[in-house]
Coordinates of N, CA and C in Angstrom, one line a residue:
X1 N 128.2 100.9 112.1 CA 127.6 100.1 110.9 C 126.9 99.5 111.5
X2 N 126.4 99.8 113.3 CA 125.0 99.3 113.8 C 123.9 100.5 113.7
X3 N 124.4 101.8 113.9 CA 123.6 102.2 113.6 C 122.5 101.8 111.9
X4 N 123.8 101.8 111.0 CA 122.6 101.3 109.8 C 122.0 100.1 109.8
X5 N 122.3 98.9 110.3 CA 121.7 97.8 110.5 C 120.3 98.1 111.0
X6 N 120.2 99.4 112.5 CA 118.8 99.5 113.6 C 118.0 100.6 112.7
X7 N 118.5 101.2 111.5 CA 117.6 101.7 111.0 C 116.6 101.0 109.5
X8 N 117.7 99.9 109.4 CA 117.4 99.6 108.0 C 116.4 98.2 108.8
X9 N 116.5 97.9 109.8 CA 115.2 96.8 110.3 C 113.9 97.5 111.0
X10 N 114.3 99.0 111.7 CA 113.2 100.0 111.2 C 112.6 100.8 109.9
X11 N 113.0 100.6 109.0 CA 112.8 100.5 107.4 C 111.7 99.0 106.9
X12 N 112.2 98.3 107.2 CA 111.8 96.5 107.3 C 110.6 96.3 107.3
X13 N 110.2 97.0 109.2 CA 109.4 97.2 110.0 C 107.9 98.2 109.3
X14 N 108.1 99.0 108.8 CA 107.2 100.4 108.3 C 106.6 99.7 106.6
X15 N 107.9 99.0 106.2 CA 107.0 98.4 104.5 C 106.7 97.4 105.3
X16 N 106.5 96.3 105.9 CA 106.0 95.6 106.8 C 104.3 95.6 107.0
X17 N 104.9 96.8 107.9 CA 103.3 97.6 108.3 C 102.3 98.0 106.8
X18 N 103.2 98.6 105.7 CA 102.6 99.6 105.2 C 101.8 98.4 103.8
X19 N 102.7 97.1 104.0 CA 102.1 95.8 102.6 C 101.2 95.2 103.4
X20 N 101.4 94.6 104.5 CA 100.1 94.6 105.0 C 98.6 95.1 105.1
X21 N 98.7 96.4 105.0 CA 97.5 97.1 104.9 C 97.2 97.3 103.5
X22 N 98.0 97.1 102.9 CA 97.5 97.1 101.7 C 97.5 95.8 100.8
X23 N 97.1 94.8 101.9 CA 96.6 93.3 101.4 C 97.3 91.9 101.2
X24 N 98.6 92.3 101.8 CA 99.4 90.9 101.7 C 99.3 90.2 102.1
X25 N 99.4 89.0 101.5 CA 99.1 87.8 102.2 C 100.7 87.4 102.5
X26 N 101.7 87.9 102.2 CA 103.1 87.1 103.0 C 104.4 88.0 101.9
X27 N 105.5 87.9 103.0 CA 106.4 88.9 102.7 C 107.9 88.2 102.7
X28 N 108.2 88.5 101.5 CA 109.8 88.1 101.9 C 110.9 89.1 101.7
X29 N 111.8 89.3 103.1 CA 112.5 89.6 102.9 C 114.3 89.7 103.7
X30 N 115.2 89.9 102.7 CA 116.5 89.9 102.8 C 117.6 91.2 103.1
X31 N 118.1 90.9 103.9 CA 118.6 92.2 104.0 C 120.1 91.8 104.5
X32 N 121.0 92.5 103.2 CA 122.5 92.0 103.3 C 124.0 92.9 104.1
X33 N 124.7 92.9 104.7 CA 125.2 93.5 105.9 C 126.6 94.0 104.0
X34 N 126.4 94.6 103.7 CA 127.8 95.0 102.8 C 129.2 96.0 103.4
X35 N 130.0 95.8 102.7 CA 131.3 96.7 103.2 C 130.4 98.3 103.7
X36 N 130.2 98.7 102.5 CA 129.8 100.0 102.3 C 128.3 100.6 103.2
X37 N 127.6 99.7 103.3 CA 126.1 100.0 103.9 C 125.2 98.4 104.0
X38 N 124.5 98.4 103.7 CA 123.5 97.9 103.5 C 121.8 97.9 102.4
X39 N 122.1 96.3 101.9 CA 120.8 96.3 101.2 C 119.8 95.4 101.3
X40 N 118.6 96.6 101.1 CA 117.5 95.5 101.5 C 116.4 94.9 99.9
X41 N 116.3 93.5 100.5 CA 116.0 93.0 99.1 C 114.4 92.7 99.6
X42 N 113.5 93.3 99.2 CA 112.1 93.4 99.5 C 110.3 93.1 98.6
X43 N 110.0 92.0 98.9 CA 109.3 91.4 98.3 C 107.9 91.2 98.6
X44 N 106.8 91.3 98.0 CA 105.2 91.2 98.2 C 104.7 91.6 97.4
X45 N 103.1 90.9 97.9 CA 102.3 91.0 96.8 C 101.3 92.0 97.3
X46 N 99.8 92.4 96.7 CA 99.1 93.3 97.4 C 97.7 93.3 97.0
X47 N 96.5 93.6 96.9 CA 95.4 94.0 97.0 C 95.0 94.5 95.9
X48 N 95.0 94.3 94.4 CA 94.7 95.0 93.6 C 93.5 96.2 93.6
X49 N 92.9 96.4 94.0 CA 91.8 98.1 94.7 C 93.1 98.5 95.3
X50 N 94.4 98.2 96.0 CA 95.0 98.7 96.3 C 96.5 99.5 96.1
X51 N 96.1 99.6 94.7 CA 97.5 99.7 93.5 C 97.8 100.9 92.8
X52 N 96.7 102.4 93.7 CA 97.0 103.5 93.6 C 97.9 104.1 95.3
X53 N 97.9 103.2 96.4 CA 98.8 103.5 97.2 C 99.9 102.7 97.3
X54 N 100.0 101.7 96.5 CA 101.1 100.9 96.0 C 102.0 102.3 95.0
X55 N 101.4 102.3 93.8 CA 101.5 103.5 93.2 C 102.6 104.4 93.8
X56 N 102.0 105.0 94.5 CA 102.4 106.2 95.7 C 104.1 105.7 95.9
X57 N 104.1 104.5 96.8 CA 104.9 103.9 97.5 C 106.5 104.2 96.8
X58 N 106.6 104.3 95.1 CA 107.2 104.3 94.2 C 108.0 105.8 93.8
X59 N 107.1 107.2 94.0 CA 107.2 108.3 94.7 C 107.9 108.6 95.8
X60 N 107.4 108.2 96.9 CA 108.2 108.3 97.9 C 109.6 108.3 98.1
X61 N 109.7 106.7 98.1 CA 110.8 106.1 97.8 C 111.9 106.5 97.1
X62 N 111.6 107.2 96.2 CA 112.6 107.3 94.6 C 112.9 109.3 94.8
X63 N 113.5 109.6 96.1 CA 113.6 110.8 96.4 C 115.3 110.9 96.3
X64 N 114.7 112.6 95.1 CA 116.5 112.4 94.6 C 117.4 113.2 95.5
X65 N 118.7 113.0 95.3 CA 119.6 113.0 96.6 C 119.5 114.8 96.8
X66 N 119.1 115.3 95.5 CA 118.9 117.0 96.2 C 117.8 117.4 96.7
X67 N 116.2 116.4 97.2 CA 115.5 116.4 98.0 C 115.6 116.3 99.2
X68 N 117.5 115.5 99.1 CA 117.1 114.6 100.9 C 117.9 116.0 101.8
X69 N 117.1 115.9 102.9 CA 117.4 116.4 104.2 C 118.0 115.4 105.2
X70 N 119.5 115.5 105.2 CA 119.7 114.1 106.0 C 120.2 115.3 107.3
X71 N 120.1 116.4 108.0 CA 120.1 116.9 109.0 C 118.9 116.6 109.9
X72 N 117.8 116.8 109.5 CA 116.4 115.8 109.8 C 116.7 113.9 109.9
X73 N 117.1 113.7 109.1 CA 117.3 112.0 109.0 C 116.6 111.4 110.7
X74 N 117.7 111.8 111.5 CA 117.8 111.0 113.2 C 116.8 111.4 113.5
X75 N 116.3 113.3 113.7 CA 115.2 113.5 114.9 C 114.0 113.3 114.1
X76 N 113.7 113.1 112.7 CA 112.2 112.2 112.2 C 112.0 110.9 112.7
X77 N 113.5 110.2 112.5 CA 113.6 108.3 112.4 C 112.7 108.2 114.1
X78 N 113.0 108.9 115.0 CA 113.1 109.3 116.0 C 111.5 109.1 116.4
X79 N 111.0 110.2 116.0 CA 109.5 110.3 116.1 C 109.0 109.8 115.2
X80 N 109.4 108.5 114.3 CA 108.1 108.1 113.3 C 108.0 107.2 114.5
X81 N 109.6 106.5 114.9 CA 109.4 105.3 116.1 C 108.7 105.3 117.0
X82 N 108.4 106.5 117.6 CA 107.6 107.0 118.6 C 105.7 106.8 118.8
X83 N 105.4 106.7 117.5 CA 103.9 107.2 117.1 C 103.1 107.0 116.4
X84 N 102.8 105.7 115.7 CA 102.4 105.5 114.8 C 101.5 106.6 113.8
X85 N 100.6 106.9 115.4 CA 99.9 107.8 115.0 C 99.7 109.1 114.8
X86 N 101.2 109.0 114.6 CA 101.5 110.6 114.5 C 101.2 111.3 113.1
X87 N 101.3 111.0 111.9 CA 101.5 111.7 110.9 C 100.8 111.0 109.6
X88 N 100.5 108.9 109.5 CA 99.9 108.6 108.8 C 100.8 107.6 108.0
X89 N 100.2 107.2 107.7 CA 101.2 106.1 106.6 C 102.4 106.6 105.7
X90 N 101.6 107.8 105.4 CA 102.7 108.7 104.3 C 103.8 109.5 104.7
X91 N 103.4 110.0 105.8 CA 104.8 110.5 106.5 C 106.1 109.2 106.7
X92 N 105.6 107.9 106.9 CA 106.5 106.9 107.1 C 107.4 106.6 106.1
X93 N 106.3 106.0 104.8 CA 107.0 106.1 103.6 C 108.2 107.4 103.4
X94 N 107.2 108.6 103.0 CA 108.3 109.8 102.6 C 109.7 109.5 103.7
X95 N 109.3 109.3 104.9 CA 110.7 109.6 105.7 C 111.8 108.8 105.6
X96 N 111.6 106.8 104.9 CA 112.1 106.4 104.5 C 113.1 106.4 102.9
X97 N 112.1 107.5 102.0 CA 112.6 108.2 101.0 C 113.8 109.0 101.6
X98 N 113.4 109.5 102.7 CA 114.6 110.7 103.5 C 116.1 109.4 103.5
X99 N 115.2 108.5 104.1 CA 116.5 107.8 105.1 C 117.9 107.1 103.8
X100 N 117.2 106.1 102.8 CA 117.8 105.7 102.0 C 118.7 106.1 100.7
X101 N 119.6 106.1 100.4 CA 120.0 106.8 99.3 C 120.1 106.3 98.1
X102 N 119.6 104.7 97.9 CA 119.2 104.3 96.5 C 118.0 103.4 96.9
X103 N 116.9 103.3 95.7 CA 115.4 102.2 95.6 C 115.4 102.0 94.4
X104 N 115.2 100.8 93.8 CA 115.0 100.3 92.9 C 113.4 99.6 93.3
X105 N 112.5 99.9 92.6 CA 111.1 99.5 92.9 C 110.1 99.0 91.7
X106 N 110.1 98.0 91.0 CA 109.6 97.2 90.3 C 108.0 96.7 90.8
X107 N 106.9 97.2 89.9 CA 105.6 96.9 90.3 C 104.8 96.3 89.3
X108 N 104.3 95.3 89.7 CA 103.4 94.5 88.8 C 101.9 94.5 88.9
X109 N 101.5 93.5 88.1 CA 100.0 93.8 88.6 C 99.4 92.5 89.9
X110 N 100.5 92.2 90.2 CA 100.0 91.3 91.5 C 101.3 91.3 92.9
X111 N 102.8 92.6 92.6 CA 103.9 92.2 92.9 C 104.7 93.4 93.4
X112 N 105.3 93.7 94.3 CA 106.1 94.4 94.2 C 107.0 94.2 94.9
X113 N 108.7 94.8 94.2 CA 109.6 93.9 94.4 C 110.8 95.3 94.7
X114 N 111.3 95.8 95.4 CA 112.1 97.3 96.2 C 113.5 96.5 96.4
X115 N 114.6 97.3 96.1 CA 115.8 97.1 96.6 C 116.5 98.3 97.2
X116 N 116.8 98.3 98.2 CA 117.0 99.6 99.0 C 118.2 99.5 99.3
X117 N 119.4 101.0 99.7 CA 120.6 100.9 100.0 C 120.5 101.7 100.9
X118 N 121.1 101.4 101.8 CA 121.5 102.5 102.8 C 123.1 102.6 103.4
X119 N 123.5 104.3 103.0 CA 124.9 103.6 103.0 C 125.0 103.9 104.6
X120 N 126.9 103.4 104.4 CA 127.1 103.4 106.3 C 126.8 104.6 107.0
X121 N 126.5 104.7 108.2 CA 126.8 105.4 108.8 C 128.0 105.8 109.7

């Protein structure tokens, strides 16, 4: 379970970085340890001028199971954590989508609410 929690904290870091880059003035985060994994509740506002980037977030996070490549998860996650200049924000968001098992994304004109689930490693 420790590996799962560590990955979820890095996911929180990437999401925090992303939302402050799209104009957030505050973020609410709640991470729950469940018997079979971890569930992250993440809520943030954003600048209306950044709506297109926020909409991209939904596409990156809702990856079909058939599109996931779990064999690369560990390798890419280590790379993503080592250099923020490596592939741009989109690559980090895409990586999060590859790592999580379920995502619920609700976007309104003012706010984004996410619920992400990662099964226990």
